[in-house]
Each structure stands twice: as structure tokens, then as C-alpha cells.
Amino acid sequence: MNKVTDNLHYTAVEVGDWDALMNHSIIHPVNKQKVEGKIFLKSDLNATGTEISFNMLPPNTELPYFHFHHKNEETYVIIKGRGQFQVDNDCFNISAGSVIRVAPEGIRGLRNTSNKPLIYMVIQSKENSLEEYSTDDGERIEWSRVW
Amino acid sequence: MNKVTDNLHYTAVEVGDWDALMNHSIIHPVNKQKVEGKIFLKSDLNATGTEISFNMLPPNTELPYFHFHHKNEETYVIIKGRGQFQVDNDCFNISAGSVIRVAPEGIRGLRNTSNKPLIYMVIQSKENSLEEYSTDDGERIEWSRVW
């Protein structure tokens, strides 16, 4: 991953082509095993309100475990591929353009039911932390383009 | 957009194929004008910690204004296409896999420099709101697959 720039007001990184996510891996902080096809983007982005991860689940495989959270809401965004998602005892189909918000207590798992990689994002944020949103928090300003 | 399901623990929606984002539009809450190619996903997702929007900028166009925020960090994730992003007086190239976190004070704008639609997400969250992250907030649990 290539860090493009980093200053007080922004940080930009290049994750690279979605289909090359398999080239990324992390060492899992709990069991110290290597997990391929996964990027956690918090420290690299200097993010303070959310943690984004990009994930690749190989064809016809499933996550090895179900999990829930204590404080954080998770939102899953399916970028490419097809599969199934389970929360508690509900199971439903997912594909590119599926977006699933899961409350901390929801017990969640997913699997790839296709012959192609399943590429998805997970966004962690603290439940009930957002106060202003849509355009309420933003303000337009006259500014010169440098492009 | 199709809401798949909605209960206490999760909400799932279908945004649909990325290339069909142009079929979505919002009425801008400030100027009441129709903005095409944009979806704000907070109430539909019952989200409480983040607001995600999906956006399509047509070929060779730019956002009509620059803006900053008061409380919220924004993270831009480029899903498809090519363009340029400006924060304050810095300008850099973006393409699929570019991820840019912008602090509230950063003055931001972007443009599509290609002949294809620029598809991107924006994630709003309150600055400094995330406490636990990565795997610290999650806990594995034995659970039965229903797939």
C-alpha cells in the first residue's frame, strides 16, 4: 500500500486494484496468524472516527468464525462478487451494491457462494456517535481549483 | 433502492449495480435542487455511528463547490474511475482503490478527468469518536450456520 500524502488536514493511501487485494495480508492481533486478503485502515489513514477494512474472501469459502461487537456498529459494503450473509438466525443473499448495517449485538458471518473472489468493505464506528450528518455538518466555501 | 430486511440487530439494503447509480437522486436539503447519481444512507440503514453516501460524478465534470465540515471526518473511497482530488491547495490523482481521509477543517473538492463515470463512497463519522477498533471491540462466538 502506498501512502500518497499525509498532513494535518488529510491522508491519502492507495489500496490498489480491488482484484489485487489478495496481495495484502495482516497478522491477526489475537492469534498471530497471517490473514490474507485483508487491510485494516486506521493508523495508515490517521482516522479518528471510523475504521475501514477491505477484505477478500476466496471463491466458495466462508469466514471461519461468527462474531459480535461491544461498542461498534459495523457496516458491510459488497464491492464485487456474490455470497450470503447471516445475522443471528437470518440468512440472505448479497452481491455488489449490498449494504448491511449490523448493531453491536448482532451475531454475524458471511460466505462466498461463487467462483470469483468476494470483495467487501467493513466500516466500524461507535454506535450512536454521529450527531450531525448529510449536509448539516458541511459548509460550502469559495476556493480556487489548483487542477 | 430495495430494503431487504430490517430488525433490531441489522438493516440490509440493495443499492444495486455501481454503474446504475445515475438512476438514484436526492433533493438537496439546502437548495432543494435535484442531485442525480447520489444516495445518502443513514435513515435507510438505521445507522447511528456513520453516514455513508454513494456518488457518481459524470465524465469530465467536477463537483460544483468546495466544502469543509464542522464536526465530521470524511473518508472518500474511489470504487471505479479516475480523477483528481484537492484538499486545501494540494491536488493529486485518484482511481479505484484510492482512500482519502479528510479532517473537518480540510477544504475539499474533486473532479472526474476521464470519459467514464467516477463512482465513489463518502463515509462521515464524528472526529475522535472511535474508541475501540480492529479486533479489540469484536468477540468470536460459536454459532450455527443457517446457510
mmCIF file of C-alpha atoms in Angstrom:
data_model
loop_
_atom_site.group_PDB
_atom_site.id
_atom_site.type_symbol
_atom_site.label_atom_id
_atom_site.label_comp_id
_atom_site.label_asym_id
_atom_site.label_seq_id
_atom_site.Cartn_x
_atom_site.Cartn_y
_atom_site.Cartn_z
ATOM 1 C CA MET A 1 0.000 0.000 0.000
ATOM 2 C CA ASN A 2 1.296 3.357 -0.993
ATOM 3 C CA LYS A 3 0.788 6.442 1.144
ATOM 4 C CA VAL A 4 0.316 9.332 -1.221
ATOM 5 C CA THR A 5 0.356 12.162 1.212
ATOM 6 C CA ASP A 6 -0.204 12.969 4.831
ATOM 7 C CA ASN A 7 -0.572 16.308 6.573
ATOM 8 C CA LEU A 8 -2.701 17.961 9.215
ATOM 9 C CA HIS A 9 -5.844 18.046 7.102
ATOM 10 C CA TYR A 10 -5.825 14.785 5.169
ATOM 11 C CA THR A 11 -4.194 11.445 4.498
ATOM 12 C CA ALA A 12 -4.437 9.601 1.194
ATOM 13 C CA VAL A 13 -3.455 5.994 0.544
ATOM 14 C CA GLU A 14 -3.599 3.679 -2.446
ATOM 15 C CA VAL A 15 -5.022 0.251 -1.706
ATOM 16 C CA GLY A 16 -4.663 -0.655 -5.377
ATOM 17 C CA ASP A 17 -6.896 -2.583 -7.711
ATOM 18 C CA TRP A 18 -9.680 -4.490 -5.952
ATOM 19 C CA ASP A 19 -8.706 -7.751 -7.618
ATOM 20 C CA ALA A 20 -5.197 -7.460 -6.151
ATOM 21 C CA LEU A 21 -6.436 -7.385 -2.532
ATOM 22 C CA MET A 22 -5.080 -10.918 -2.127
ATOM 23 C CA ASN A 23 -1.595 -9.403 -2.198
ATOM 24 C CA HIS A 24 -2.327 -7.739 1.154
ATOM 25 C CA SER A 25 -2.238 -9.565 4.463
ATOM 26 C CA ILE A 26 -2.277 -8.808 8.167
ATOM 27 C CA ILE A 27 -1.005 -10.626 11.212
ATOM 28 C CA HIS A 28 -4.091 -11.194 13.338
ATOM 29 C CA PRO A 29 -3.541 -9.396 16.669
ATOM 30 C CA VAL A 30 -5.166 -12.154 18.723
ATOM 31 C CA ASN A 31 -3.995 -15.449 17.280
ATOM 32 C CA LYS A 32 -0.877 -14.037 15.486
ATOM 33 C CA GLN A 33 -1.743 -15.942 12.310
ATOM 34 C CA LYS A 34 -1.401 -14.439 8.873
ATOM 35 C CA VAL A 35 -4.728 -13.484 7.303
ATOM 36 C CA GLU A 36 -4.528 -12.922 3.557
ATOM 37 C CA GLY A 37 -6.661 -10.563 1.526
ATOM 38 C CA LYS A 38 -7.283 -8.103 4.359
ATOM 39 C CA ILE A 39 -6.304 -4.485 5.076
ATOM 40 C CA PHE A 40 -7.210 -2.528 8.209
ATOM 41 C CA LEU A 41 -7.049 1.200 7.518
ATOM 42 C CA LYS A 42 -6.984 3.246 10.659
ATOM 43 C CA SER A 43 -3.415 4.116 11.564
ATOM 44 C CA ASP A 44 -2.404 4.391 7.896
ATOM 45 C CA LEU A 45 -5.231 6.853 7.323
ATOM 46 C CA ASN A 46 -4.843 8.613 10.699
ATOM 47 C CA ALA A 47 -8.576 8.045 11.038
ATOM 48 C CA THR A 48 -10.247 9.050 14.302
ATOM 49 C CA GLY A 49 -13.956 8.412 13.785
ATOM 50 C CA THR A 50 -14.068 5.193 11.832
ATOM 51 C CA GLU A 51 -12.010 2.198 10.872
ATOM 52 C CA ILE A 52 -12.346 0.836 7.371
ATOM 53 C CA SER A 53 -11.160 -2.585 6.325
ATOM 54 C CA PHE A 54 -11.000 -4.063 2.835
ATOM 55 C CA ASN A 55 -11.465 -7.785 2.615
ATOM 56 C CA MET A 56 -11.289 -10.566 0.055
ATOM 57 C CA LEU A 57 -12.957 -13.916 0.709
ATOM 58 C CA PRO A 58 -11.783 -16.583 -1.761
ATOM 59 C CA PRO A 59 -14.275 -18.441 -4.019
ATOM 60 C CA ASN A 60 -16.574 -20.886 -2.226
ATOM 61 C CA THR A 61 -15.205 -20.250 1.251
ATOM 62 C CA GLU A 62 -16.675 -18.796 4.430
ATOM 63 C CA LEU A 63 -15.317 -16.748 7.309
ATOM 64 C CA PRO A 64 -14.033 -19.249 9.875
ATOM 65 C CA TYR A 65 -15.998 -17.722 12.752
ATOM 66 C CA PHE A 66 -19.066 -15.668 13.678
ATOM 67 C CA HIS A 67 -18.613 -12.593 15.853
ATOM 68 C CA PHE A 68 -20.374 -9.693 17.548
ATOM 69 C CA HIS A 69 -19.160 -6.351 18.909
ATOM 70 C CA HIS A 70 -19.254 -4.482 22.192
ATOM 71 C CA LYS A 71 -19.401 -0.781 21.270
ATOM 72 C CA ASN A 72 -19.171 -0.594 17.495
ATOM 73 C CA GLU A 73 -21.680 -0.637 14.696
ATOM 74 C CA GLU A 74 -20.356 -2.346 11.580
ATOM 75 C CA THR A 75 -21.445 -1.591 8.044
ATOM 76 C CA TYR A 76 -20.590 -4.077 5.288
ATOM 77 C CA VAL A 77 -20.452 -2.853 1.686
ATOM 78 C CA ILE A 78 -20.160 -5.518 -1.005
ATOM 79 C CA ILE A 79 -17.936 -4.194 -3.798
ATOM 80 C CA LYS A 80 -17.678 -7.264 -6.069
ATOM 81 C CA GLY A 81 -18.886 -10.846 -6.065
ATOM 82 C CA ARG A 82 -21.784 -12.870 -4.634
ATOM 83 C CA GLY A 83 -22.444 -14.636 -1.369
ATOM 84 C CA GLN A 84 -24.649 -14.996 1.684
ATOM 85 C CA PHE A 85 -24.751 -13.015 4.906
ATOM 86 C CA GLN A 86 -26.104 -14.217 8.238
ATOM 87 C CA VAL A 87 -27.129 -12.118 11.244
ATOM 88 C CA ASP A 88 -28.399 -14.079 14.255
ATOM 89 C CA ASN A 89 -30.588 -16.705 12.562
ATOM 90 C CA ASP A 90 -31.405 -14.734 9.383
ATOM 91 C CA CYS A 91 -29.581 -15.505 6.146
ATOM 92 C CA PHE A 92 -29.837 -13.543 2.890
ATOM 93 C CA ASN A 93 -28.066 -13.186 -0.451
ATOM 94 C CA ILE A 94 -25.507 -10.425 -1.066
ATOM 95 C CA SER A 95 -23.866 -9.039 -4.201
ATOM 96 C CA ALA A 96 -22.222 -5.811 -5.415
ATOM 97 C CA GLY A 97 -24.268 -2.922 -4.048
ATOM 98 C CA SER A 98 -25.495 -4.749 -0.937
ATOM 99 C CA VAL A 99 -25.032 -2.650 2.209
ATOM 100 C CA ILE A 100 -25.659 -4.167 5.644
ATOM 101 C CA ARG A 101 -25.525 -2.278 8.937
ATOM 102 C CA VAL A 102 -25.140 -4.565 11.945
ATOM 103 C CA ALA A 103 -25.722 -3.377 15.521
ATOM 104 C CA PRO A 104 -23.044 -4.379 18.043
ATOM 105 C CA GLU A 105 -25.185 -7.243 19.414
ATOM 106 C CA GLY A 106 -25.875 -8.836 16.009
ATOM 107 C CA ILE A 107 -24.052 -12.133 15.556
ATOM 108 C CA ARG A 108 -22.660 -12.061 12.036
ATOM 109 C CA GLY A 109 -20.947 -14.253 9.474
ATOM 110 C CA LEU A 110 -20.693 -14.473 5.702
ATOM 111 C CA ARG A 111 -19.660 -16.752 2.892
ATOM 112 C CA ASN A 112 -18.719 -16.544 -0.763
ATOM 113 C CA THR A 113 -21.041 -18.749 -2.821
ATOM 114 C CA SER A 114 -19.430 -18.028 -6.177
ATOM 115 C CA ASN A 115 -16.402 -18.994 -8.214
ATOM 116 C CA LYS A 116 -14.952 -15.471 -8.020
ATOM 117 C CA PRO A 117 -13.466 -13.549 -5.087
ATOM 118 C CA LEU A 118 -15.905 -11.729 -2.818
ATOM 119 C CA ILE A 119 -14.577 -8.199 -2.252
ATOM 120 C CA TYR A 120 -16.112 -6.170 0.570
ATOM 121 C CA MET A 121 -15.509 -3.277 2.939
ATOM 122 C CA VAL A 122 -16.307 -3.149 6.629
ATOM 123 C CA ILE A 123 -16.753 0.203 8.347
ATOM 124 C CA GLN A 124 -16.535 0.289 12.141
ATOM 125 C CA SER A 125 -17.866 3.283 14.051
ATOM 126 C CA LYS A 126 -19.028 3.737 17.606
ATOM 127 C CA GLU A 127 -22.770 3.180 17.983
ATOM 128 C CA ASN A 128 -24.727 6.421 18.468
ATOM 129 C CA SER A 129 -21.642 8.593 17.886
ATOM 130 C CA LEU A 130 -22.832 10.565 14.851
ATOM 131 C CA GLU A 131 -24.552 13.848 15.695
ATOM 132 C CA GLU A 132 -24.730 15.926 12.531
ATOM 133 C CA TYR A 133 -24.956 14.390 9.090
ATOM 134 C CA SER A 134 -25.994 14.738 5.462
ATOM 135 C CA THR A 135 -25.317 18.350 4.597
ATOM 136 C CA ASP A 136 -25.912 19.712 8.121
ATOM 137 C CA ASP A 137 -22.282 19.380 9.133
ATOM 138 C CA GLY A 138 -20.793 20.630 5.860
ATOM 139 C CA GLU A 139 -20.351 24.184 4.668
ATOM 140 C CA ARG A 140 -19.578 25.404 1.187
ATOM 141 C CA ILE A 141 -16.687 27.781 0.636
ATOM 142 C CA GLU A 142 -15.319 29.730 -2.314
ATOM 143 C CA TRP A 143 -11.975 28.163 -3.181
ATOM 144 C CA SER A 144 -9.539 28.142 -6.089
ATOM 145 C CA ARG A 145 -9.022 24.979 -8.072
ATOM 146 C CA VAL A 146 -5.365 24.073 -8.482
ATOM 147 C CA TRP A 147 -6.106 21.444 -11.151
ATOM 148 C CA MET B 1 -33.233 1.019 -3.630
ATOM 149 C CA ASN B 2 -34.642 -2.098 -2.099
ATOM 150 C CA LYS B 3 -34.698 -2.694 1.639
ATOM 151 C CA VAL B 4 -34.060 -6.379 2.153
ATOM 152 C CA THR B 5 -34.696 -6.637 5.849
ATOM 153 C CA ASP B 6 -34.739 -4.564 8.995
ATOM 154 C CA ASN B 7 -34.876 -5.614 12.620
ATOM 155 C CA LEU B 8 -33.310 -4.723 15.934
ATOM 156 C CA HIS B 9 -29.883 -6.088 15.062
ATOM 157 C CA TYR B 10 -29.384 -5.202 11.421
ATOM 158 C CA THR B 11 -30.644 -3.458 8.308
ATOM 159 C CA ALA B 12 -29.759 -4.508 4.777
ATOM 160 C CA VAL B 13 -30.390 -2.519 1.616
ATOM 161 C CA GLU B 14 -29.608 -3.016 -2.054
ATOM 162 C CA VAL B 15 -28.097 -0.003 -3.776
ATOM 163 C CA GLY B 16 -27.801 -2.014 -6.987
ATOM 164 C CA ASP B 17 -25.095 -2.184 -9.609
ATOM 165 C CA TRP B 18 -22.497 0.593 -9.308
ATOM 166 C CA ASP B 19 -22.990 1.620 -12.921
ATOM 167 C CA ALA B 20 -26.690 2.215 -12.272
ATOM 168 C CA LEU B 21 -26.040 4.838 -9.559
ATOM 169 C CA MET B 22 -27.206 7.500 -12.010
ATOM 170 C CA ASN B 23 -30.731 6.155 -11.522
ATOM 171 C CA HIS B 24 -30.659 7.438 -7.943
ATOM 172 C CA SER B 25 -31.143 11.062 -6.997
ATOM 173 C CA ILE B 26 -31.752 13.172 -3.940
ATOM 174 C CA ILE B 27 -33.380 16.528 -3.368
ATOM 175 C CA HIS B 28 -30.648 18.644 -1.813
ATOM 176 C CA PRO B 29 -31.848 19.731 1.641
ATOM 177 C CA VAL B 30 -30.412 23.233 1.344
ATOM 178 C CA ASN B 31 -31.125 24.412 -2.188
ATOM 179 C CA LYS B 32 -33.989 21.945 -2.912
ATOM 180 C CA GLN B 33 -32.483 21.067 -6.283
ATOM 181 C CA LYS B 34 -32.375 17.533 -7.626
ATOM 182 C CA VAL B 35 -28.897 15.978 -7.470
ATOM 183 C CA GLU B 36 -28.531 12.909 -9.671
ATOM 184 C CA GLY B 37 -26.257 9.950 -9.017
ATOM 185 C CA LYS B 38 -26.270 10.308 -5.229
ATOM 186 C CA ILE B 39 -27.589 8.220 -2.323
ATOM 187 C CA PHE B 40 -27.339 9.156 1.355
ATOM 188 C CA LEU B 41 -27.628 6.041 3.526
ATOM 189 C CA LYS B 42 -28.329 6.844 7.129
ATOM 190 C CA SER B 43 -32.050 6.635 7.804
ATOM 191 C CA ASP B 44 -32.490 3.779 5.330
ATOM 192 C CA LEU B 45 -29.775 1.823 7.144
ATOM 193 C CA ASN B 46 -30.814 2.988 10.638
ATOM 194 C CA ALA B 47 -27.158 3.892 11.045
ATOM 195 C CA THR B 48 -26.092 5.626 14.264
ATOM 196 C CA GLY B 49 -22.308 5.928 14.037
ATOM 197 C CA THR B 50 -21.671 6.798 10.430
ATOM 198 C CA GLU B 51 -23.334 8.067 7.307
ATOM 199 C CA ILE B 52 -22.357 6.553 4.004
ATOM 200 C CA SER B 53 -23.131 8.107 0.665
ATOM 201 C CA PHE B 54 -22.635 6.636 -2.805
ATOM 202 C CA ASN B 55 -21.887 9.117 -5.523
ATOM 203 C CA MET B 56 -21.468 9.223 -9.280
ATOM 204 C CA LEU B 57 -19.703 12.129 -10.963
ATOM 205 C CA PRO B 58 -20.275 12.160 -14.743
ATOM 206 C CA PRO B 59 -17.344 12.005 -17.194
ATOM 207 C CA ASN B 60 -15.202 15.133 -17.355
ATOM 208 C CA THR B 61 -17.145 17.093 -14.746
ATOM 209 C CA GLU B 62 -16.296 18.455 -11.312
ATOM 210 C CA LEU B 63 -18.231 18.966 -8.099
ATOM 211 C CA PRO B 64 -19.744 22.455 -8.333
ATOM 212 C CA TYR B 65 -18.362 23.570 -4.972
ATOM 213 C CA PHE B 66 -15.626 23.007 -2.392
ATOM 214 C CA HIS B 67 -16.639 22.388 1.221
ATOM 215 C CA PHE B 68 -15.381 21.698 4.720
ATOM 216 C CA HIS B 69 -17.020 20.239 7.837
ATOM 217 C CA HIS B 70 -17.568 21.301 11.428
ATOM 218 C CA LYS B 71 -17.540 18.056 13.467
ATOM 219 C CA ASN B 72 -17.160 15.228 10.982
ATOM 220 C CA GLU B 73 -14.230 13.437 9.431
ATOM 221 C CA GLU B 74 -14.940 12.315 5.881
ATOM 222 C CA THR B 75 -13.347 9.330 4.164
ATOM 223 C CA TYR B 76 -13.589 9.051 0.383
ATOM 224 C CA VAL B 77 -13.225 5.610 -1.223
ATOM 225 C CA ILE B 78 -12.905 5.536 -5.008
ATOM 226 C CA ILE B 79 -14.738 2.465 -6.324
ATOM 227 C CA LYS B 80 -14.425 2.960 -10.104
ATOM 228 C CA GLY B 81 -12.992 5.554 -12.458
ATOM 229 C CA ARG B 82 -10.244 8.186 -12.453
ATOM 230 C CA GLY B 83 -9.982 11.793 -11.386
ATOM 231 C CA GLN B 84 -8.282 14.365 -9.208
ATOM 232 C CA PHE B 85 -8.820 15.298 -5.580
ATOM 233 C CA GLN B 86 -7.922 18.600 -3.945
ATOM 234 C CA VAL B 87 -7.526 19.345 -0.237
ATOM 235 C CA ASP B 88 -6.634 22.951 0.621
ATOM 236 C CA ASN B 89 -4.024 23.716 -2.060
ATOM 237 C CA ASP B 90 -2.848 20.132 -2.691
ATOM 238 C CA CYS B 91 -4.086 18.231 -5.735
ATOM 239 C CA PHE B 92 -3.455 14.559 -6.523
ATOM 240 C CA ASN B 93 -4.693 11.809 -8.822
ATOM 241 C CA ILE B 94 -7.292 9.265 -7.696
ATOM 242 C CA SER B 95 -8.508 5.949 -9.106
ATOM 243 C CA ALA B 96 -10.154 2.726 -7.902
ATOM 244 C CA GLY B 97 -8.566 1.832 -4.566
ATOM 245 C CA SER B 98 -7.715 5.409 -3.559
ATOM 246 C CA VAL B 99 -8.815 6.154 0.003
ATOM 247 C CA ILE B 100 -8.647 9.711 1.363
ATOM 248 C CA ARG B 101 -9.430 10.732 4.940
ATOM 249 C CA VAL B 102 -10.127 14.438 5.308
ATOM 250 C CA ALA B 103 -10.200 16.196 8.698
ATOM 251 C CA PRO B 104 -13.176 18.515 9.287
ATOM 252 C CA GLU B 105 -11.095 21.623 8.513
ATOM 253 C CA GLY B 106 -9.762 20.357 5.161
ATOM 254 C CA ILE B 107 -11.262 22.219 2.202
ATOM 255 C CA ARG B 108 -12.082 19.553 -0.367
ATOM 256 C CA GLY B 109 -13.203 19.147 -3.948
ATOM 257 C CA LEU B 110 -12.850 16.592 -6.725
ATOM 258 C CA ARG B 111 -13.262 16.107 -10.430
ATOM 259 C CA ASN B 112 -13.618 13.299 -12.923
ATOM 260 C CA THR B 113 -10.856 13.528 -15.544
ATOM 261 C CA SER B 114 -11.958 10.512 -17.570
ATOM 262 C CA ASN B 115 -14.556 9.537 -20.140
ATOM 263 C CA LYS B 116 -16.253 7.126 -17.728
ATOM 264 C CA PRO B 117 -18.303 7.773 -14.586
ATOM 265 C CA LEU B 118 -16.380 8.289 -11.337
ATOM 266 C CA ILE B 119 -18.020 6.137 -8.651
ATOM 267 C CA TYR B 120 -17.094 6.832 -5.035
ATOM 268 C CA MET B 121 -18.269 6.483 -1.461
ATOM 269 C CA VAL B 122 -18.077 9.071 1.283
ATOM 270 C CA ILE B 123 -18.139 7.989 4.913
ATOM 271 C CA GLN B 124 -18.961 10.615 7.529
ATOM 272 C CA SER B 125 -18.171 9.984 11.171
ATOM 273 C CA LYS B 126 -17.620 12.277 14.120
ATOM 274 C CA GLU B 127 -13.961 13.185 14.580
ATOM 275 C CA ASN B 128 -12.335 11.398 17.540
ATOM 276 C CA SER B 129 -15.422 9.264 18.193
ATOM 277 C CA LEU B 130 -13.887 5.804 17.707
ATOM 278 C CA GLU B 131 -12.545 4.231 20.903
ATOM 279 C CA GLU B 132 -12.007 0.524 20.246
ATOM 280 C CA TYR B 133 -11.150 -0.844 16.824
ATOM 281 C CA SER B 134 -9.570 -3.602 14.770
ATOM 282 C CA THR B 135 -10.327 -6.781 16.640
ATOM 283 C CA ASP B 136 -10.390 -5.182 20.115
ATOM 284 C CA ASP B 137 -14.103 -4.465 20.014
ATOM 285 C CA GLY B 138 -15.147 -7.773 18.440
ATOM 286 C CA GLU B 139 -15.642 -11.141 20.069
ATOM 287 C CA ARG B 140 -15.923 -14.526 18.454
ATOM 288 C CA ILE B 141 -18.828 -16.773 19.306
ATOM 289 C CA GLU B 142 -19.826 -20.326 18.449
ATOM 290 C CA TRP B 143 -22.888 -20.078 16.225
ATOM 291 C CA SER B 144 -24.825 -22.293 13.834
ATOM 292 C CA ARG B 145 -24.796 -21.523 10.132
ATOM 293 C CA VAL B 146 -28.283 -21.449 8.654
ATOM 294 C CA TRP B 147 -26.981 -21.464 5.066
#
